[in-house]
Coordinates of C-alpha atoms in Angstrom, one line a residue:
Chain A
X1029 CA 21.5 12.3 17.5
X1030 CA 22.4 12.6 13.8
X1031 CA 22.6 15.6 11.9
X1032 CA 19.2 16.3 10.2
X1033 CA 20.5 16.2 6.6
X1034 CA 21.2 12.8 7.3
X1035 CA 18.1 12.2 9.4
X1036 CA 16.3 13.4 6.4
X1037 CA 18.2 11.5 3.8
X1038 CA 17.4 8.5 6.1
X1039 CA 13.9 8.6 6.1
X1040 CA 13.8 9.2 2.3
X1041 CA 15.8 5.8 1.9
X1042 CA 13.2 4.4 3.8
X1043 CA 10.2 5.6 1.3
X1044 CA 12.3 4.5 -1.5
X1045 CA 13.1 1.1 0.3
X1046 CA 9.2 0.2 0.5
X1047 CA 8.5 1.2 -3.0
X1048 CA 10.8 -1.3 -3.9
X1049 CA 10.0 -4.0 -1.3
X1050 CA 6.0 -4.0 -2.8
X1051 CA 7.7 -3.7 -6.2
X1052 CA 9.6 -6.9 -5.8
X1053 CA 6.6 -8.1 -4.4
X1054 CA 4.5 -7.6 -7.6
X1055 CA 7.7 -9.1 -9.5
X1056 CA 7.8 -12.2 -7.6
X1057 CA 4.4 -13.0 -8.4
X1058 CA 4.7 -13.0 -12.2
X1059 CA 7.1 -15.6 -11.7
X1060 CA 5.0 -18.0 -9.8
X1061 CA 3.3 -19.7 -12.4
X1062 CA 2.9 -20.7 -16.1
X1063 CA 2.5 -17.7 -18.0
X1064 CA -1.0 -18.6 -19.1
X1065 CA -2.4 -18.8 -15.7
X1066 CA -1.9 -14.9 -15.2
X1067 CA -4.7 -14.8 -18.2
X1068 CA -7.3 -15.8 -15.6
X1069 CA -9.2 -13.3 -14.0
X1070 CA -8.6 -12.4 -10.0
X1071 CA -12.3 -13.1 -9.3
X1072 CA -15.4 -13.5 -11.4
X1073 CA -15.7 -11.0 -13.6
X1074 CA -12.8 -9.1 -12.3
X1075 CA -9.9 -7.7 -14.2
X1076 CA -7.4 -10.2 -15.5
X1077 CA -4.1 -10.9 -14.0
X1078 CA -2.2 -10.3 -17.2
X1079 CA -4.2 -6.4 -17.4
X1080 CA -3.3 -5.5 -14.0
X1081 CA 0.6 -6.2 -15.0
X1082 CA -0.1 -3.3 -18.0
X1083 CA -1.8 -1.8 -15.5
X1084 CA 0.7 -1.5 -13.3
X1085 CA 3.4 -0.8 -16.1
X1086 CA 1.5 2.1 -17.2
X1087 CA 1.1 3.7 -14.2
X1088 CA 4.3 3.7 -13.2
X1089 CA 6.2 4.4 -16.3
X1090 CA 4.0 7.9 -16.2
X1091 CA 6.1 8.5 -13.5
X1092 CA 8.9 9.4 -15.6
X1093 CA 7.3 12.4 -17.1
X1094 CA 5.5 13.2 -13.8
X1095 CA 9.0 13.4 -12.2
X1096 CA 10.5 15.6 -15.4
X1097 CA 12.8 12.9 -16.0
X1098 CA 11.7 12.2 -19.3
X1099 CA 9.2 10.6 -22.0
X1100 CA 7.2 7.4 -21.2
X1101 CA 9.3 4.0 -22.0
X1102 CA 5.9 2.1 -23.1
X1103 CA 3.6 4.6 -24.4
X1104 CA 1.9 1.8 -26.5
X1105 CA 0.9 0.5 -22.5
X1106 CA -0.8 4.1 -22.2
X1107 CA -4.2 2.1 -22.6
X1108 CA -4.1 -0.2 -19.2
X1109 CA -4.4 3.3 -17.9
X1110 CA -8.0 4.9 -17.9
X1111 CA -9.2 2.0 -19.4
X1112 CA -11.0 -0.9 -17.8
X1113 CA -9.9 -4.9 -18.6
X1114 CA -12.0 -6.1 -21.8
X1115 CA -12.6 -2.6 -22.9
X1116 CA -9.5 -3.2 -25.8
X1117 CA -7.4 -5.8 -27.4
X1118 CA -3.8 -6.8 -25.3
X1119 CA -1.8 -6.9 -27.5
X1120 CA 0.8 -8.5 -26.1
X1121 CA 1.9 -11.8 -24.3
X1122 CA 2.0 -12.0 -21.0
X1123 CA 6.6 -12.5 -21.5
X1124 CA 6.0 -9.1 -23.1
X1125 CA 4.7 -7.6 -20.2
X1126 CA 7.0 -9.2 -18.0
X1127 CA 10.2 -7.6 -20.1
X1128 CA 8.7 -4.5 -20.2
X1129 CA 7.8 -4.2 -16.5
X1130 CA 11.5 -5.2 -15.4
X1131 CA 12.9 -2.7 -18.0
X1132 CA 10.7 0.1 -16.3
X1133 CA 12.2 -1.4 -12.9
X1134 CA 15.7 -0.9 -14.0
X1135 CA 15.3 2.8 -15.3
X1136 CA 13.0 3.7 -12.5
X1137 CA 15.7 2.1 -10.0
X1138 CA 18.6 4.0 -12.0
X1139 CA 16.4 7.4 -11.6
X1140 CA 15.6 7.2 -8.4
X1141 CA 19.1 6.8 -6.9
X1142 CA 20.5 9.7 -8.3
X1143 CA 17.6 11.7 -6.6
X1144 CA 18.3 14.3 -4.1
X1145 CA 15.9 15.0 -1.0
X1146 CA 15.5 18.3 -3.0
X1147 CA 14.0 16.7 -6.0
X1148 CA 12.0 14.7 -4.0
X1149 CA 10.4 17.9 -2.3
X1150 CA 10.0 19.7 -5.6
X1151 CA 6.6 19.6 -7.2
X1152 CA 5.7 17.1 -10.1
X1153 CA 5.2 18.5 -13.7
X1154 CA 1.2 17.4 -13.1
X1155 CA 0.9 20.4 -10.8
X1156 CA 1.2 24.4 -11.4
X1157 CA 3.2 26.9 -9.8
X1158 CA 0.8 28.5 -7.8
X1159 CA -1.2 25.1 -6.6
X1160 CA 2.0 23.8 -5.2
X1161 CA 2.4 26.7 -3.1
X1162 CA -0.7 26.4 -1.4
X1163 CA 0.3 22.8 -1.0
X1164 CA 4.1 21.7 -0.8
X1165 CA 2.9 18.3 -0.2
X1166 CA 2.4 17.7 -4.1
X1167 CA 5.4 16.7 -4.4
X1168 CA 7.5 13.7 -6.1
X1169 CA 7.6 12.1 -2.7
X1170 CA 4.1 12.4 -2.4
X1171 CA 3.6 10.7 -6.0
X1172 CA 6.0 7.9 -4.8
X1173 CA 4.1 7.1 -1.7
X1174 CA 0.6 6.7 -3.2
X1175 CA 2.3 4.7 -6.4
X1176 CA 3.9 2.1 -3.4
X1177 CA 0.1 1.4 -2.4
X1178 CA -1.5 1.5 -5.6
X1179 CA 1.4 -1.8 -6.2
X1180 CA 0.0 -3.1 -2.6
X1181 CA -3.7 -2.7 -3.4
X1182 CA -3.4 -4.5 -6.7
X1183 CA -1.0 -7.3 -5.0
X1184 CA -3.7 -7.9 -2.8
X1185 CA -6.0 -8.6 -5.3
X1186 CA -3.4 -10.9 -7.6
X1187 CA -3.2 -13.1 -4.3
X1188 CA -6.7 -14.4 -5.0
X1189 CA -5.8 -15.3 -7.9
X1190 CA -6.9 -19.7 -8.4
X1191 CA -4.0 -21.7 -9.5
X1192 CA -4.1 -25.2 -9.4
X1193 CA -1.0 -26.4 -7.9
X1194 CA 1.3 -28.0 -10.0
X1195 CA 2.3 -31.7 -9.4
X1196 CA 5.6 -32.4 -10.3
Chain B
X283 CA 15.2 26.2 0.8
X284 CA 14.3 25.0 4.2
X285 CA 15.8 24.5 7.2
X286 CA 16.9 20.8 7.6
X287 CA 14.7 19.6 10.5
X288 CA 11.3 21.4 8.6
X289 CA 12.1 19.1 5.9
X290 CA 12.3 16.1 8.0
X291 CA 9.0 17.1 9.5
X292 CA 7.7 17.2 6.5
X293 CA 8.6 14.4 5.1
X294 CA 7.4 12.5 8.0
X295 CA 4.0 14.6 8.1
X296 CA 3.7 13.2 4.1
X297 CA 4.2 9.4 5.4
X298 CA 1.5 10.2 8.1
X299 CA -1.2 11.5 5.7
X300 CA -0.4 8.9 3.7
X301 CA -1.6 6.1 6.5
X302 CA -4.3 8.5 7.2
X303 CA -5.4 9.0 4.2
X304 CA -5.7 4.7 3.4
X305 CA -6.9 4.1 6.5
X306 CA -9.5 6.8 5.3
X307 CA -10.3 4.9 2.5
X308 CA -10.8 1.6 4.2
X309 CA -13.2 2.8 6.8
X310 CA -15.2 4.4 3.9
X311 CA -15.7 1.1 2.4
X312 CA -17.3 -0.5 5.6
X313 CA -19.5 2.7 5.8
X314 CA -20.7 2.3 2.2
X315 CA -23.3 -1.0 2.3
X316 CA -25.6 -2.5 4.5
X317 CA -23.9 -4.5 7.7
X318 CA -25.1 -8.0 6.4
X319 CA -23.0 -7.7 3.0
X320 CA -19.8 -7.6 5.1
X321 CA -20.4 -11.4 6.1
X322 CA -19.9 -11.5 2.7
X323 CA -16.1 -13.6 1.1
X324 CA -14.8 -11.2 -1.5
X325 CA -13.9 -13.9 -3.8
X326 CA -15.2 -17.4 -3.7
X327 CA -13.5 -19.6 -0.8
X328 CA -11.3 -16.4 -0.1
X329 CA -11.5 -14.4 3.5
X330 CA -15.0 -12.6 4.5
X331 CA -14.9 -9.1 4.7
X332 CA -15.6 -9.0 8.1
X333 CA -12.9 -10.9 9.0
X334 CA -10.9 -8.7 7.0
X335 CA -12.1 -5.9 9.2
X336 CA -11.2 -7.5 12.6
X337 CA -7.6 -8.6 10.8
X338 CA -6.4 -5.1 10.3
X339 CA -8.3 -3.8 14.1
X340 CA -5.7 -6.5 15.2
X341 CA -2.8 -5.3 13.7
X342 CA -3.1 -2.0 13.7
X343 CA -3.8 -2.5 17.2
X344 CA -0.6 -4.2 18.0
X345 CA 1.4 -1.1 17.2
X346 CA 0.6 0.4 20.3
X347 CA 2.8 -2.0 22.0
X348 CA 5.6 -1.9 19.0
X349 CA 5.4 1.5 19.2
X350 CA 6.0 1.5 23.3
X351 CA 2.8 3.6 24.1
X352 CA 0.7 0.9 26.2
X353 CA -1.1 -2.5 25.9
X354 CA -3.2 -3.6 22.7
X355 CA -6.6 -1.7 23.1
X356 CA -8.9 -5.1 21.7
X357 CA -6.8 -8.0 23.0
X358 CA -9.7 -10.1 22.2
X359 CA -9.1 -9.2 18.1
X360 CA -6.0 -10.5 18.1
X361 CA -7.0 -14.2 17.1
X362 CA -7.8 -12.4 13.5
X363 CA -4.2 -12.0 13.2
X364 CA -2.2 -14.8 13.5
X365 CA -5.3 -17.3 12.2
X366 CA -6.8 -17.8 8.8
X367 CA -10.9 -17.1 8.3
X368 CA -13.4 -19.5 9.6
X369 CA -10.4 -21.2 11.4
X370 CA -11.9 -19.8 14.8
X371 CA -15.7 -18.6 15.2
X372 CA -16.8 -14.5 15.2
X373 CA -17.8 -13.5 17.9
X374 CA -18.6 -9.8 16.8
X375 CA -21.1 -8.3 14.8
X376 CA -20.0 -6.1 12.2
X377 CA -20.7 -3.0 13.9
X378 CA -19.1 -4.3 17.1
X379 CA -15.9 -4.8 14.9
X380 CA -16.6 -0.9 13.4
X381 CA -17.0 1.0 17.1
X382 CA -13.7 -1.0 18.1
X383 CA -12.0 0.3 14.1
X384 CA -13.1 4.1 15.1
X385 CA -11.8 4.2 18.6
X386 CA -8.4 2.8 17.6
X387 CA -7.9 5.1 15.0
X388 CA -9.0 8.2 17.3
X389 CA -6.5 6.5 19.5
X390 CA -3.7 6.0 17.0
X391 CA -4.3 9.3 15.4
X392 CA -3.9 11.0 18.7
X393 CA -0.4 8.7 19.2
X394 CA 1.0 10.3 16.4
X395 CA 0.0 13.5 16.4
X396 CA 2.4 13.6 19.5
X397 CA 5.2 11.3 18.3
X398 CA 8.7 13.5 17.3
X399 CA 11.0 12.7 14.5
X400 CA 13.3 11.3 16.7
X401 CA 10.0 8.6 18.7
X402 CA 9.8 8.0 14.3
X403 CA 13.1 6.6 14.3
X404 CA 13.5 5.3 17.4
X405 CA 13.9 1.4 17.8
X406 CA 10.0 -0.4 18.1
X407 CA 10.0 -3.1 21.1
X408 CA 10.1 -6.2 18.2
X409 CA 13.4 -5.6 17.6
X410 CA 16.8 -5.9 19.8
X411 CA 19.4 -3.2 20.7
X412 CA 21.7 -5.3 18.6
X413 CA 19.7 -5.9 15.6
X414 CA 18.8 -2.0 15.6
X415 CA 22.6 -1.2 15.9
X416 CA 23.0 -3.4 12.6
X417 CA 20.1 -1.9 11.1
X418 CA 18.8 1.0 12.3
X419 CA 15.8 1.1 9.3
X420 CA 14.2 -1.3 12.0
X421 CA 12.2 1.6 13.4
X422 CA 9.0 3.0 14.5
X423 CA 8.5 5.1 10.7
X424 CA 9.4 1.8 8.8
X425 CA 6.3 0.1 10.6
X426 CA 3.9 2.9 10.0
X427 CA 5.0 2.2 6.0
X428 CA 4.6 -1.3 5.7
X429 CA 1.2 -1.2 8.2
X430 CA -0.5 2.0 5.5
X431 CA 0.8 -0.9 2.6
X432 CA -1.1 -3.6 4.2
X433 CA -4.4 -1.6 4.6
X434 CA -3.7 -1.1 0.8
X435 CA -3.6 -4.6 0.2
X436 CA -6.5 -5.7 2.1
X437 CA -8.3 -2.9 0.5
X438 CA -8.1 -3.9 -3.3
X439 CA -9.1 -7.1 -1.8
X440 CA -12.4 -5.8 -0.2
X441 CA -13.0 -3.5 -3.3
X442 CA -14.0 -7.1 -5.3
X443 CA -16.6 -7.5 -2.6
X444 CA -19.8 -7.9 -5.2
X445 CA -22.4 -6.1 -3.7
X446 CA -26.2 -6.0 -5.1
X447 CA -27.0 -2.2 -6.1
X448 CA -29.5 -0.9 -3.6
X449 CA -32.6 0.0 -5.8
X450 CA -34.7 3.4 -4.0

């Protein structure tokens, strides 16, 4: 059996790993098709392929300050946050999006290497003191794991998307 | 800070609640409208949610196998796993497909209640001796993760169900 510090380093790898498996996963698909077919929405009335990208982007980048790592790279993509699809303008092309989300990729990539299993089992800076003593699980490890199947949950939706296939 | 192995538990007690927590959220949804809407596609020419219901009974169900604890529980689910909707007939009514969802997660629950940090990271039965050697990521923990990701995915999926509101 190995030593638990590496036991322990192990499994964290592992968390990190699928985060970045259903990551690549959401990448993948905005390189699928012709940009303007992610301007169709999912399902009828349904959010937009093209707002569930700054969707995604937002949510994730807010993981920057969550973790104390620093400000928000995109806060101008604040708005795909509370905000429903239709509810505001996009202002911006779906290439935009694309640049921005594998920018965030790289820096979250970059931060999340150099974390230690310690800062992974600290609190995040969206909980206090005395909350996270009553429940060590609010953690950064915590934030990681629900942020992998909030990419899954939305990746499941983006698969109904309707292309038509292309003919070459 | 802790001891080592209380970590690891930890850690693996956060990947645990985690499954819990969206499998949780996907047997709410079936609890939340009348049977008849889950016969129901939740996009046009996409899967029916009950079929999505019987897909994840069947592979959820088939990590009591991977995982080494006994047979499958519904062996007679398992054509929702491998084969598309409407490919094969149904022959379950939706809350035939709901008592068999309960009992396995009673079941499964149970399973890892008991299961150590070491039965976490043990191989699972898919993979070889030699292939674990080579990668030893191939384990019981990395199943659990991808498995609470898929109930995700299914479950943004089910969410676009369009339901009509129940007037009193």
């Amino acid at each position: 059996m190995k030593d638990q510090s590496t036991t322990t380093e192990q499994i964290i790898k592992q968390v990190v790993i699928t985060w970045t498996s259903r990551n690549k996963a959401f990448s993948d698909f905005f390189y699928k098709y012709p940009d303007q077919e992610y301007l169709k929405e999912v399902a009828p009335g349904r959010n937009r392929a093209i707002y569930l990208l700054g969707h995604l982007i937002a949510t994730n980048d807010a993981m920057i300050p969550l973790f104390g790592l620093g400000e928000k790279l995109f806060p101008e993509v604040e708005v795909f946050s509370g905000n429903p699809d239709r509810s505001f303008e996009i202002n911006a092309s779906v290439q935009e999006l694309k640049t921005k989300w594998e920018s965030l990729n790289t820096v979250l990539t970059t931060h999340f290497s150099k974390m230690t299993i310690n800062d992974w089992l600290e609190k995040h800076t969206a909980v206090s003191t005395e909350d996270f003593a009553k429940d060590p699980l609010r953690n950064k490890l915590n934030v990681l794991l629900s942020r992998t199947n909030h990419q899954s949950y939305h990746l499941g939706q983006l698969n109904l998307l309707s292309v038509k296939e292309l003919v070459a």
